[in-house]
Coordinates of C-alpha atoms and ligand atoms in Angstrom, one line a residue:
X4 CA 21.9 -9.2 23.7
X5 CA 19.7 -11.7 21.5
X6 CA 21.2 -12.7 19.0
X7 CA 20.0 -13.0 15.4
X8 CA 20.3 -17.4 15.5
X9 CA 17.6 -16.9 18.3
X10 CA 15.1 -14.9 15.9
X11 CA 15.9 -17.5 13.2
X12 CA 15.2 -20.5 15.4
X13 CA 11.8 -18.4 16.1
X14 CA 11.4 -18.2 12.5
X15 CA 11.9 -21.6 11.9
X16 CA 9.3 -23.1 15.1
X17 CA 6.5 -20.1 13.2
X18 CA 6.9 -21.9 10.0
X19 CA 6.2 -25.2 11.9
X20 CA 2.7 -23.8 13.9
X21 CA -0.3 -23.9 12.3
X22 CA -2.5 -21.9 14.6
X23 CA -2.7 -18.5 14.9
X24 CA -2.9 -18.1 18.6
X25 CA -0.1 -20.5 18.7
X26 CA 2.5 -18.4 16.7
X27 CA 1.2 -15.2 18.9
X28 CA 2.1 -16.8 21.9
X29 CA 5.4 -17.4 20.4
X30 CA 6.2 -14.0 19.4
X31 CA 4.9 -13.0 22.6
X32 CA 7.5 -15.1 24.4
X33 CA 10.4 -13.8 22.4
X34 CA 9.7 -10.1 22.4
X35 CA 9.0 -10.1 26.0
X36 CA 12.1 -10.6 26.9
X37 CA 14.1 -8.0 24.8
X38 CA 15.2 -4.8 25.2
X39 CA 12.7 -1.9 23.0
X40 CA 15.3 -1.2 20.4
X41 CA 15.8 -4.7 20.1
X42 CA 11.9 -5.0 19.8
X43 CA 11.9 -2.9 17.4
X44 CA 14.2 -4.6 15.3
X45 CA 13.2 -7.8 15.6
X46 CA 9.2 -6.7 14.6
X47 CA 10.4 -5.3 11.6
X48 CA 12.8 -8.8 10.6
X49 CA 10.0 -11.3 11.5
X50 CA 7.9 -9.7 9.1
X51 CA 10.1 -9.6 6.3
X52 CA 10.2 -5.7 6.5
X53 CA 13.4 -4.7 7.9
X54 CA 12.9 -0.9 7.1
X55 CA 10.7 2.0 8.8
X56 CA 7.5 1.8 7.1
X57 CA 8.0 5.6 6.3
X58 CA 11.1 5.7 5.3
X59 CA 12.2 6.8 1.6
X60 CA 14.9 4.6 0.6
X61 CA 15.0 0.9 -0.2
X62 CA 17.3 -1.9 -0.1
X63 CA 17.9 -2.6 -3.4
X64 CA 19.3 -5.5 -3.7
X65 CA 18.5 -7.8 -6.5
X66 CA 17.6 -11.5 -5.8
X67 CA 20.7 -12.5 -8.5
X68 CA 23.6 -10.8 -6.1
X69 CA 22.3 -12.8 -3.3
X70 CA 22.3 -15.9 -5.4
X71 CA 25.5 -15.3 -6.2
X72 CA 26.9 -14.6 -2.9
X73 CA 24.7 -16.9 -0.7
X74 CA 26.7 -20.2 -1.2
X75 CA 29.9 -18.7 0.4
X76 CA 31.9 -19.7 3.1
X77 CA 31.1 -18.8 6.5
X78 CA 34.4 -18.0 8.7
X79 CA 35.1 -20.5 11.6
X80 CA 35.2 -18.5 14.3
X81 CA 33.0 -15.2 15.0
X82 CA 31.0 -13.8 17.3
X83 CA 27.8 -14.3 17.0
X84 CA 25.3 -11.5 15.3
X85 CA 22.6 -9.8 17.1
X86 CA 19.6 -8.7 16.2
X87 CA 20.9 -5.4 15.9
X88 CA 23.7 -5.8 14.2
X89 CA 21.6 -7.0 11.2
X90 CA 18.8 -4.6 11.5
X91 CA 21.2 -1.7 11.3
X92 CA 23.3 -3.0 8.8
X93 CA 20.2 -3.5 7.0
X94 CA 19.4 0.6 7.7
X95 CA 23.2 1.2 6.4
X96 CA 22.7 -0.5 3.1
X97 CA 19.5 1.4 2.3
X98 CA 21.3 4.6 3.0
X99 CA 23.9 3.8 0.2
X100 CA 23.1 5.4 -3.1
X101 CA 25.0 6.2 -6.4
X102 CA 28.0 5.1 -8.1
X103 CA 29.4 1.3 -6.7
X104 CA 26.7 1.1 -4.5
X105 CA 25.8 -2.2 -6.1
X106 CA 28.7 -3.4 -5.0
X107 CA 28.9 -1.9 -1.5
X108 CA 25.7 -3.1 -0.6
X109 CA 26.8 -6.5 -1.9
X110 CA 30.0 -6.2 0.3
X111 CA 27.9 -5.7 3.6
X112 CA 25.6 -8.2 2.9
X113 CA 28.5 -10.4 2.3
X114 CA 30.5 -9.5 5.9
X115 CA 27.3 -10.8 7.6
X116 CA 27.0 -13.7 5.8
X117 CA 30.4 -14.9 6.7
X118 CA 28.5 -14.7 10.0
X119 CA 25.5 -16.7 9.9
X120 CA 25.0 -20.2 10.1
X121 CA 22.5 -22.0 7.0
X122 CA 19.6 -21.4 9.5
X123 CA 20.2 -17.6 10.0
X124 CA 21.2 -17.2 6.2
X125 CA 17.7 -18.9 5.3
X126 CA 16.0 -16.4 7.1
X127 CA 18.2 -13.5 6.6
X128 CA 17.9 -14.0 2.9
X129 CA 14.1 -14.0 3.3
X130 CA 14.3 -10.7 5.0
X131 CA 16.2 -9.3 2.4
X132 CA 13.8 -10.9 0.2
X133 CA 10.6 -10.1 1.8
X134 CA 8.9 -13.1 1.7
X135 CA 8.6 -14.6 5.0
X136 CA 6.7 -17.8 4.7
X137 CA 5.9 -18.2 8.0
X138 CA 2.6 -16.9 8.5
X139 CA 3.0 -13.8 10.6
X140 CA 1.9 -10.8 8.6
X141 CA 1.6 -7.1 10.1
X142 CA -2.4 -8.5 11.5
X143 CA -0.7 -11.7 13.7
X144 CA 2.6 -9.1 15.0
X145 CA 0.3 -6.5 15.7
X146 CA -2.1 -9.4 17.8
X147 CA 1.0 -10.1 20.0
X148 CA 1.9 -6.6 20.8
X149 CA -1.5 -6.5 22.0
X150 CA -1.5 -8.7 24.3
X151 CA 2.3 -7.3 25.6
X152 CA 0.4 -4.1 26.0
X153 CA -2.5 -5.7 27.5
X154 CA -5.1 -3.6 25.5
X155 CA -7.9 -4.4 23.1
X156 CA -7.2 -5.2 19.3
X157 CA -8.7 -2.4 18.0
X158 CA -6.6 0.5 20.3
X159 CA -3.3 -1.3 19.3
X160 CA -4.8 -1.2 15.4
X161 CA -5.8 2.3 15.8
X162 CA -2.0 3.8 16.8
X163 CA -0.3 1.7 14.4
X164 CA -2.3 3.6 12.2
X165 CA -1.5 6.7 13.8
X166 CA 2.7 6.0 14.5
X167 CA 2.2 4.6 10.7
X168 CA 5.4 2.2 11.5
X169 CA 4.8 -1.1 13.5
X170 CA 8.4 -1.6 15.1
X171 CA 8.1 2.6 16.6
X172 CA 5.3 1.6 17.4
X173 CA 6.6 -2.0 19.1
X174 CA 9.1 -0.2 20.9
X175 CA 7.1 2.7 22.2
X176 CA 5.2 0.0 23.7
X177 CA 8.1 -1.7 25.6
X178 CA 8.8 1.8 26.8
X179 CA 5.9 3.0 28.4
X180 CA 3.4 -0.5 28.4
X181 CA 0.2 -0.3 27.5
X182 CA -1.4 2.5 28.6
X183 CA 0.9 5.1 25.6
X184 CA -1.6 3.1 23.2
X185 CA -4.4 5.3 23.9
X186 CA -2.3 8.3 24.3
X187 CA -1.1 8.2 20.7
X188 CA -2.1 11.0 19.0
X189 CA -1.8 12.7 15.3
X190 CA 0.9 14.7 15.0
X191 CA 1.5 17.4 12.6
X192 CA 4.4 15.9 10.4
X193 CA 3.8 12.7 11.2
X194 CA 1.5 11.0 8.6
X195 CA -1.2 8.5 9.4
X196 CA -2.4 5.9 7.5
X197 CA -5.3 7.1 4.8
X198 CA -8.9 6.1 4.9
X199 CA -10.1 4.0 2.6
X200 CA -13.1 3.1 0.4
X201 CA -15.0 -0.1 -0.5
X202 CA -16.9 -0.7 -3.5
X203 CA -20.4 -0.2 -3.4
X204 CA -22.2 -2.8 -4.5
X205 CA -25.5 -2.5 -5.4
X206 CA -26.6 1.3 -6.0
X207 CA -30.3 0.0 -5.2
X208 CA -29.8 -0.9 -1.5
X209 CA -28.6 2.1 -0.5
X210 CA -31.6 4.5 0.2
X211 CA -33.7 1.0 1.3
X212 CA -33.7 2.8 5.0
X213 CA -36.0 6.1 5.2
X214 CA -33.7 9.3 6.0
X215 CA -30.4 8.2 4.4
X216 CA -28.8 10.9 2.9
X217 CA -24.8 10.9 1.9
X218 CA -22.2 13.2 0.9
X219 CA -21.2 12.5 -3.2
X220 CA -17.6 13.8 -4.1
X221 CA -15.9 12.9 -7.2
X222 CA -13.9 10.3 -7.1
X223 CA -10.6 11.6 -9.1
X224 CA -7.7 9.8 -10.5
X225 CA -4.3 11.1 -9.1
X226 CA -2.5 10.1 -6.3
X227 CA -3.8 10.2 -2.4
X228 CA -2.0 13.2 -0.7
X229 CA -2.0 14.1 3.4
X230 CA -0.7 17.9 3.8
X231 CA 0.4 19.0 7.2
X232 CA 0.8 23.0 7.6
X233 CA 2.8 23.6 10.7
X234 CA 5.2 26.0 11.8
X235 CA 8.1 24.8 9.7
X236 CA 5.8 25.3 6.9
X237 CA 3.6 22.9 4.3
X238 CA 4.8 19.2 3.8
X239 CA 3.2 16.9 1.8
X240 CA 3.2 12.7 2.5
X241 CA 2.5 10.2 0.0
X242 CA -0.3 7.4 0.3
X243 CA 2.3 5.1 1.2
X244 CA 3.4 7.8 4.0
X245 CA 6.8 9.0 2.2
X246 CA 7.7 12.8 2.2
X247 CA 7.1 13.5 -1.0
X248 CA 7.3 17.4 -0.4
X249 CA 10.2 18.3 -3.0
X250 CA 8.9 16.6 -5.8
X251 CA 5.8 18.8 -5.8
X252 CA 6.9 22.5 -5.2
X253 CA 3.9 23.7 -7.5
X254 CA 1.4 21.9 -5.0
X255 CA 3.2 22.9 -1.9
X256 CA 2.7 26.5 -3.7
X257 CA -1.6 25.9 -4.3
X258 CA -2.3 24.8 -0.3
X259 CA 0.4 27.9 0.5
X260 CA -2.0 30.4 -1.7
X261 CA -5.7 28.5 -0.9
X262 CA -5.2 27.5 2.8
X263 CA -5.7 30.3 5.4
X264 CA -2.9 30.5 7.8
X265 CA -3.3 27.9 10.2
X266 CA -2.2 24.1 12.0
X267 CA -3.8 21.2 10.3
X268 CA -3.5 17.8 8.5
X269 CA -5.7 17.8 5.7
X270 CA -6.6 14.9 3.2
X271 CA -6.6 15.0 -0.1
X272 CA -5.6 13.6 -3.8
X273 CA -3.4 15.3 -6.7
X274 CA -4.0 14.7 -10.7
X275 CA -2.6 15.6 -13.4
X276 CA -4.6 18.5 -15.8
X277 CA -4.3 20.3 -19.6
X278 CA -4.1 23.5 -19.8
X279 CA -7.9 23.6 -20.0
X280 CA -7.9 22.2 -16.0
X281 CA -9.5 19.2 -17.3
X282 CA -8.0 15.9 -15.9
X283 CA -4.9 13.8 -18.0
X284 CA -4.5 10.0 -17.1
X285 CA -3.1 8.9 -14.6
X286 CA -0.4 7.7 -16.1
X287 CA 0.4 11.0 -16.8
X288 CA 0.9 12.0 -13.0
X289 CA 2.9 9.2 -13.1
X290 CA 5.3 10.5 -15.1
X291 CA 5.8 13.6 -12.5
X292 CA 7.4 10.7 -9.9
X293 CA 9.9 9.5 -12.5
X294 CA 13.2 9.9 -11.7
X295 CA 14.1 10.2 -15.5
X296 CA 13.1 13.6 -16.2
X297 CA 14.1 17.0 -15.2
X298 CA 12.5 19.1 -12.7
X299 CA 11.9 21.5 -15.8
X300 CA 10.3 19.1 -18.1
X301 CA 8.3 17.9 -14.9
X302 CA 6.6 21.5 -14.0
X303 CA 5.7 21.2 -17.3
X304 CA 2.0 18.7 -16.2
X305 CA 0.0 21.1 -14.3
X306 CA -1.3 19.2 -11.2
X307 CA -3.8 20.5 -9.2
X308 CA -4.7 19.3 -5.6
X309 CA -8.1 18.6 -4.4
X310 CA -9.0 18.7 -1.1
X311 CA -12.1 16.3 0.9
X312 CA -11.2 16.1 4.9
X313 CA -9.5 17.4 7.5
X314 CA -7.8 15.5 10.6
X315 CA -6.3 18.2 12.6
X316 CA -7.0 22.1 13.0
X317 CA -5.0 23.9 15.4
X318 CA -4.7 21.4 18.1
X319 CA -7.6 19.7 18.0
X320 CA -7.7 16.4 16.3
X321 CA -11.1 16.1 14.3
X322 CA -10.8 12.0 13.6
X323 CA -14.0 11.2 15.6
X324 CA -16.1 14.1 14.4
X325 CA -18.6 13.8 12.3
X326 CA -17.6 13.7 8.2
X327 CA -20.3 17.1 7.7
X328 CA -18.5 18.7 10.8
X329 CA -15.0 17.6 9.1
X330 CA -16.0 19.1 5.9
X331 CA -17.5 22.3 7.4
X332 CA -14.1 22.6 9.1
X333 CA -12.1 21.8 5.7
X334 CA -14.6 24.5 3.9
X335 CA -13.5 27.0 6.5
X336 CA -10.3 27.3 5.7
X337 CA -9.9 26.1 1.9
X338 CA -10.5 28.2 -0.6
X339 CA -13.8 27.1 -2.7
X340 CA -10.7 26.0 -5.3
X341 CA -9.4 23.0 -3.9
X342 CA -12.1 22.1 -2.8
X343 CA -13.8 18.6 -4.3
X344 CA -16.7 19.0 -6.2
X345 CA -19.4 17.5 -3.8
X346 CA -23.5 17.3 -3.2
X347 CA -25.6 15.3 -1.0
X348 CA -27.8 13.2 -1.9
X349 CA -31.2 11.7 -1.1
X350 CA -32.0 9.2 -3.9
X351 CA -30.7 6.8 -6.3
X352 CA -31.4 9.5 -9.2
X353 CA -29.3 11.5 -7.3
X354 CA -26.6 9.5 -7.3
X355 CA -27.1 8.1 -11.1
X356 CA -26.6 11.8 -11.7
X357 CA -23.6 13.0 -10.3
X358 CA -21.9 10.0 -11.4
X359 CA -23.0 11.0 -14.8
X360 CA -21.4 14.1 -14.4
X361 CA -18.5 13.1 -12.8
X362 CA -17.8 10.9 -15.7
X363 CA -18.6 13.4 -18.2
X364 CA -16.1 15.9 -16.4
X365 CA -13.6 13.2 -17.4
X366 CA -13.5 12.0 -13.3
X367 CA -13.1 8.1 -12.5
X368 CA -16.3 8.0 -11.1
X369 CA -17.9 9.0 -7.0
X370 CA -17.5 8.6 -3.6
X371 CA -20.4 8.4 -1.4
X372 CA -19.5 9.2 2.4
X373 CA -21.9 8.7 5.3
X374 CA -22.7 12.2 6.9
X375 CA -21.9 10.9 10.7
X376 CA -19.2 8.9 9.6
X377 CA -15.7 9.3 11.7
X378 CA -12.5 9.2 10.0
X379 CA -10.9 6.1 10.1
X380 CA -7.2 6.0 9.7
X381 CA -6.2 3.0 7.1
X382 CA -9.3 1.3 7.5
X383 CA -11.7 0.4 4.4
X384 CA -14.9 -0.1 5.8
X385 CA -18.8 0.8 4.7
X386 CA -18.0 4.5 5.8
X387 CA -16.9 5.8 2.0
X388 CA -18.2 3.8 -0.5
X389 CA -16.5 4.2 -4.0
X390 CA -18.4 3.9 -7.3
X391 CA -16.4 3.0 -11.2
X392 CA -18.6 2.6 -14.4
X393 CA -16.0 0.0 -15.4
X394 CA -14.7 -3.4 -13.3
X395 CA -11.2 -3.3 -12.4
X396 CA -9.3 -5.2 -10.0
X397 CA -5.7 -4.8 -8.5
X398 CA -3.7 -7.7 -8.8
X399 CA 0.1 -8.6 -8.1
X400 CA 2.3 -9.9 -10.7
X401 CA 4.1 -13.4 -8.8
X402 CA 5.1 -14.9 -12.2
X403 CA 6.1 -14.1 -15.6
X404 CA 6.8 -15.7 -19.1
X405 CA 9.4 -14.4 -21.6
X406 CA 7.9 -13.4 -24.8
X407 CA 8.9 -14.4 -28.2
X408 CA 8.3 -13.0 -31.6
X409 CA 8.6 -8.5 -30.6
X410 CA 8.5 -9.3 -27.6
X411 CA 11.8 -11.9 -27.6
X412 CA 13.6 -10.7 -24.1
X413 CA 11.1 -9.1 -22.5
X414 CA 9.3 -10.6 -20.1
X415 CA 5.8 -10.1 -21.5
X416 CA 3.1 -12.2 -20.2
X417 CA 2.2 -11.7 -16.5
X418 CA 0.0 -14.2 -13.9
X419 CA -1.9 -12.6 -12.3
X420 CA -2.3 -12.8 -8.2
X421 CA -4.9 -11.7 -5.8
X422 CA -4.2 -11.2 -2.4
X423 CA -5.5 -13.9 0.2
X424 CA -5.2 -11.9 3.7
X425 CA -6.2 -15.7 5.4
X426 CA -2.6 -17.3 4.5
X427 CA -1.0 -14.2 3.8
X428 CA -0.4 -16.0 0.2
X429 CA -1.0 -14.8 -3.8
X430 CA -3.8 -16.7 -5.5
X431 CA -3.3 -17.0 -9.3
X432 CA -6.3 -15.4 -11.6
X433 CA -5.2 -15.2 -15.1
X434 CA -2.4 -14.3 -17.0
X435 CA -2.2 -11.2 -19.6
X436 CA 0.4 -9.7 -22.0
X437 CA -2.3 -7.0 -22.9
X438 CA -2.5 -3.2 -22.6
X439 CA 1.2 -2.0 -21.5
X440 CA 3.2 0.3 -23.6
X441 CA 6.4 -0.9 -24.9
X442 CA 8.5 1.5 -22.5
X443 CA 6.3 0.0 -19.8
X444 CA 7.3 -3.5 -21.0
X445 CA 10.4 -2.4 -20.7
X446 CA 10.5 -0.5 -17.6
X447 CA 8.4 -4.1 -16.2
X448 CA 11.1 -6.6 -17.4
X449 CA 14.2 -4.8 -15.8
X450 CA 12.2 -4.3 -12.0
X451 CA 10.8 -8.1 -12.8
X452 CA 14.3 -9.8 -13.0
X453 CA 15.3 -7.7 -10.3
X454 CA 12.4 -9.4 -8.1
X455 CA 13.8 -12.1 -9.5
X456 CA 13.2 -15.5 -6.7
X457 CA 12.6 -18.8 -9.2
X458 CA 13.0 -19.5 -12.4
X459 CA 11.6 -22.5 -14.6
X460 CA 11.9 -23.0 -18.7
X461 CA 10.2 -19.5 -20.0
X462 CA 8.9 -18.7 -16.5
X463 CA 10.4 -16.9 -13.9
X464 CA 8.7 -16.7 -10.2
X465 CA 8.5 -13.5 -8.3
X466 CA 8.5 -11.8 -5.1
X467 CA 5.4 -10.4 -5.1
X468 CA 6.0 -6.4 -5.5
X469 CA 4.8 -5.2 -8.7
X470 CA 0.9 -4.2 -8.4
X471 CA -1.0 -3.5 -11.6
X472 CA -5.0 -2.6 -12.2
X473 CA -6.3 -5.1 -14.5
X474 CA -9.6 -4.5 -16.4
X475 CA -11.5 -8.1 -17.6
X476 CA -14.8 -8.6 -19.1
X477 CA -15.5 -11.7 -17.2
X478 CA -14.7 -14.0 -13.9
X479 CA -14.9 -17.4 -14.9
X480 CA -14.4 -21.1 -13.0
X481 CA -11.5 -22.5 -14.5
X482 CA -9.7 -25.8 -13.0
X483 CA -6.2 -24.0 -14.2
X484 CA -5.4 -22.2 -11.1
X485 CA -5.7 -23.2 -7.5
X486 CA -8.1 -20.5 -7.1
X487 CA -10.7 -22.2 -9.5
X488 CA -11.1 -19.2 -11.3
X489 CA -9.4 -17.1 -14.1
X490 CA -10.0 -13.7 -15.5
X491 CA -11.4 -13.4 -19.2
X492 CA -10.2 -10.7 -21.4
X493 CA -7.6 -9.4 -19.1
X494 CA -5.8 -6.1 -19.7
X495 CA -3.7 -4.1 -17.6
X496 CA -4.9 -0.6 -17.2
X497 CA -2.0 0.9 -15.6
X498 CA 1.2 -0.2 -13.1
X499 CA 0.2 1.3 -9.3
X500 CA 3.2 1.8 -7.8
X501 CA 1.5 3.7 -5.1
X502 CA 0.1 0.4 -3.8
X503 CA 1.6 -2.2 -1.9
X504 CA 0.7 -6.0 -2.2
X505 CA -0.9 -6.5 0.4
X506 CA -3.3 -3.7 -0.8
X507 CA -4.2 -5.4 -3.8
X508 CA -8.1 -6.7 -3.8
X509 CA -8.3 -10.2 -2.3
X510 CA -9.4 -13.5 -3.6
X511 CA -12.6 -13.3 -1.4
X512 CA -13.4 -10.1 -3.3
X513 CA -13.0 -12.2 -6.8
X514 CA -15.0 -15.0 -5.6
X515 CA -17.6 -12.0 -4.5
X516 CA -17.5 -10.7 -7.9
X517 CA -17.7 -14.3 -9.6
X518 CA -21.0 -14.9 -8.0
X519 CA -22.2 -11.0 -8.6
X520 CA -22.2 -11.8 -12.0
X521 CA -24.9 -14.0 -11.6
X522 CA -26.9 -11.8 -10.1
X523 CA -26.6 -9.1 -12.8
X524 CA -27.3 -11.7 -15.5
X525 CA -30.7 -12.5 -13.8
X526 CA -31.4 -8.9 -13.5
X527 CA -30.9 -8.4 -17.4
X528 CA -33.1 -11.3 -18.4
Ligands
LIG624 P1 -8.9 2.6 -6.6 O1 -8.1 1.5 -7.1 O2 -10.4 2.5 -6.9 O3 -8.4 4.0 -6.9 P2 -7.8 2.3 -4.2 O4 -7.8 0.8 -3.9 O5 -6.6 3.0 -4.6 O6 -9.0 2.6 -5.1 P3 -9.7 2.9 -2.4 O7 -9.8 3.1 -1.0 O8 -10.4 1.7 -2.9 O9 -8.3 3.0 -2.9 O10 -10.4 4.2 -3.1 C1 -10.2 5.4 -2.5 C2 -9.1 6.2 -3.2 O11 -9.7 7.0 -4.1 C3 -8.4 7.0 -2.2 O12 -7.3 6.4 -1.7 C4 -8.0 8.3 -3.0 O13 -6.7 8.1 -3.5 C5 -9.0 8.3 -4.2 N1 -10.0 9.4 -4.2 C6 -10.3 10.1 -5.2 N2 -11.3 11.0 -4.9 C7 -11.6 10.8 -3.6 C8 -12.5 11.4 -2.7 N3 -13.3 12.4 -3.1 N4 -12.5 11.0 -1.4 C9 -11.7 10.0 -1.0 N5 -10.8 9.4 -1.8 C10 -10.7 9.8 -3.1

């Protein structure tokens, strides 16, 4: 049995490579030789993510009870843990819920660090923590199982998407080698990672090629949905791939009423609506997911599901179809209801159009889709282009400063991080106290100290978690951050707790947008 001092010490020789290839040879090495439950354990650790991707419940445990607890003795004579024994004593404490669990989980925690040596508790704390600081992200892991497998970059990529968990995914591989990756298919009940958009950036270049013609949809505010109908009925996964099929009986009850009787996985997005069917905030929706309010109050929004593709009909999966024989497919079988409201279009007047009255209908804005384009689970490429009248970007909160004045005790003023996929680091942008509700303030302090890893005069550093949309008027240089460039005017437009950090837009896209602006300002003068 490997033993968890042997993934530490691999932890620890990461941190000290600098090249890629390097550390994938490394993890190579190690996983080679174990066992494929062990594999999958020890993909999920080395990433900092001890948990099934689609799994529900979280560890919960705060970053003060492991400050409190991580000094302790360690017990002189033990055997040593293995990388089991930590993974599933990980699994245990996620399971615990309710009354004393605080202390349960703290209990646990605490029986295995009597176990560990200070190499194994650095790295078992940054498990528990999340932040790995080594350098391997899901992109470098997944790189090494690719070579295990002996297949091509893009296959492995493709059923990660599809198994939508990387260590089920590392051990199916050790089963059956290589050749299962191309055998992975969707399966009903088992949700895949959604498509996504990128922004489109100039509406002028894109009928510059005679012919073009795309699909518009409105692009509406709610929260991404993937229904699978099957034979033990309708189930409904979250964008983030959890089952979130009891929390929405009055959807469950729209696909049962508008979808004709039949197998499929179908794609779509929920929002919240008045009584007049036009569309509430999203912050609204929001308030559906709380845990604070009663089923009752909760059935009190109206939500209404919209529908725009189709993976799956009655055994055949339809991923590599065309997106007008997807839709075709979706519109037989949908009721005209759920569907999205959609045209196609042939020019930029077109397009200036529906946006218009996709806006004026109270909708975020459109989504242009090319006609031939295949469905491409969790990837964000040219294929659906997305179009918002106003500039927001998705940032992570890694710091925060306690507020004085009202807002004495909160912690009120957030910096503001994007993503850099190169390092796998945050990159500071700006900070803002602007645009949050005092029960968000609130609600943003509490889950803040919770994340709780550093903490210095009025400023407390955190693990990255907390993902907000931040609306700014301006990207300017600015020798303040590391970055070289801050946000002016920045306001958060609403916490999305539906995204995870790595999701958040990158740095390159902020440096993009720096030098749009340029561009723009030339093209007013
Ligand atoms: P944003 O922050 O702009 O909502 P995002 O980062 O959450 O975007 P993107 O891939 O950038 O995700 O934008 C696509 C998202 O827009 C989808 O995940 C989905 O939730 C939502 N959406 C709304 N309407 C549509 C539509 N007609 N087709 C596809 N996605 C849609």
């Amino acid at each position: 049995m490997t033993t968890f001092k042997e993934l530490s010490e691999l932890c620890e020789r990461l941190k000290e490579t600098f090249g890629r290839k390097d550390k994938v040879s490394l993890i190579v090495r190690f996983l080679r030789n174990l066992d494929p439950i062990q594999v999958e354990y020890a993909s999920r650790l080395l990433i900092g993510k001890p948990l099934p991707e689609n799994m529900s419940d979280e560890l919960d445990v705060g970053y003060n009870t492991l400050i409190e607890i991580r000094d302790m003795q360690s017990t002189l004579m033990h055997e040593p843990l293995t990388i089991n024994d930590v993974a599933e004593k990980l699994l245990e404490i996620a399971k615990i819920k309710g009354y004393g669990s605080r202390e349960k989980k703290k209990n646990i925690i605490l029986g295995l660090l009597a176990r560990m040596d200070e190499v194994e508790r650095e790295w078992f704390m940054k498990i528990v923590i999340g932040e790995m600081q080594h350098g391997v992200n899901e992109g470098v892991l997944l790189e090494a199982l690719a070579e295990i497998g002996g297949v091509s970059l893009e296959h492995i990529h493709r059923a990660y998407m599809l198994v939508g968990d990387i260590g089920e995914l590392a051990k199916q591989l050790k089963i059956h080698g290589g050749g299962i990756v191309e055998s992975i298919r969707l399966e009903v009940y088992r949700p895949v990672k959604p498509m996504l958009a990128e922004q489109c950036q100039d509406i002028r270049e894109l009928f510059k090629e005679p012919n073009v013609m795309y699909a518009l949809e409105y692009k509406v505010d709610g929260a991404r949905v993937q229904i699978h109908v099957g034979y033990n009925g309708v189930k409904i996964f979250s964008r983030g791939l959890k089952d979130i099929t009891e929390s929405i009986p009055d959807v469950i009850e729209q696909v049962e009423k508008n979808v004709k009787k039949c197998i499929a996985v179908l794609d779509g997005e929920i929002i919240a609506v008045d009584s007049s069917n036009r569309p509430l905030p999203f912050q609204v929706l929001l308030r559906r997911f709380r845990r604070t309010r009663t089923f009752e109050e909760d059935l009190q929004i109206p939500l209404r599901l919209y529908l725009f593709d189709i993976l799956y009909l009655d055994g055949l999966e339809l991923m590599d179809l065309p997106y007008f024989e997807r839709w075709n497919k979706l519109k037989s079988i949908s009721s005209p209801d759920l569907l999205i409201p959609r045209r196609i279009a042939y020019s930029e007047k077109d397009v200036k159009e529906f946006l218009e009255s996709a806006t004026n209908a109270g909708h975020e804005g459109i989504m242009l889709k090319k006609l031939d384009g295949k469905y491409k689970p969790g990837r964000r490429e040219k294929l659906w282009l997305k179009i918002k009248p106003s500039e927001t970007l998705d940032l992570v909160i890694i710091k925060a400063d306690y507020g004085y004045g009202r807002r004495t005790g909160w912690l009120s003023n957030y910096h503001l991080a994007a993503y850099d996929p190169e390092t796998g680091g945050f990159e500071i942008v700006g900070k803002t106290f602007k645009g949050l509700t005092d029960d968000e303030f609130e609600w943003i302090t509490k889950k803040l100290l919770e994340l709780k890893i550093g903490e210095e005069g009025y400023t407390i550093s955190v693990k990255p978690e907390i993902v907000v949309e931040v609306a700014y008027n301006e990207i300017q240089k600015s020798s303040k951050y590391r970055s070289g460039l801050a946000l002016r005017f920045a306001r958060i437009t609403r916490i999305r707790l539906d995204k995870r950090p790595v999701e958040a837009d990158t740095i390159q896209e902020v440096i993009r947008r720096y030098f749009k602006q340029f561009e723009k300002r030339a093209l007013q003068i």
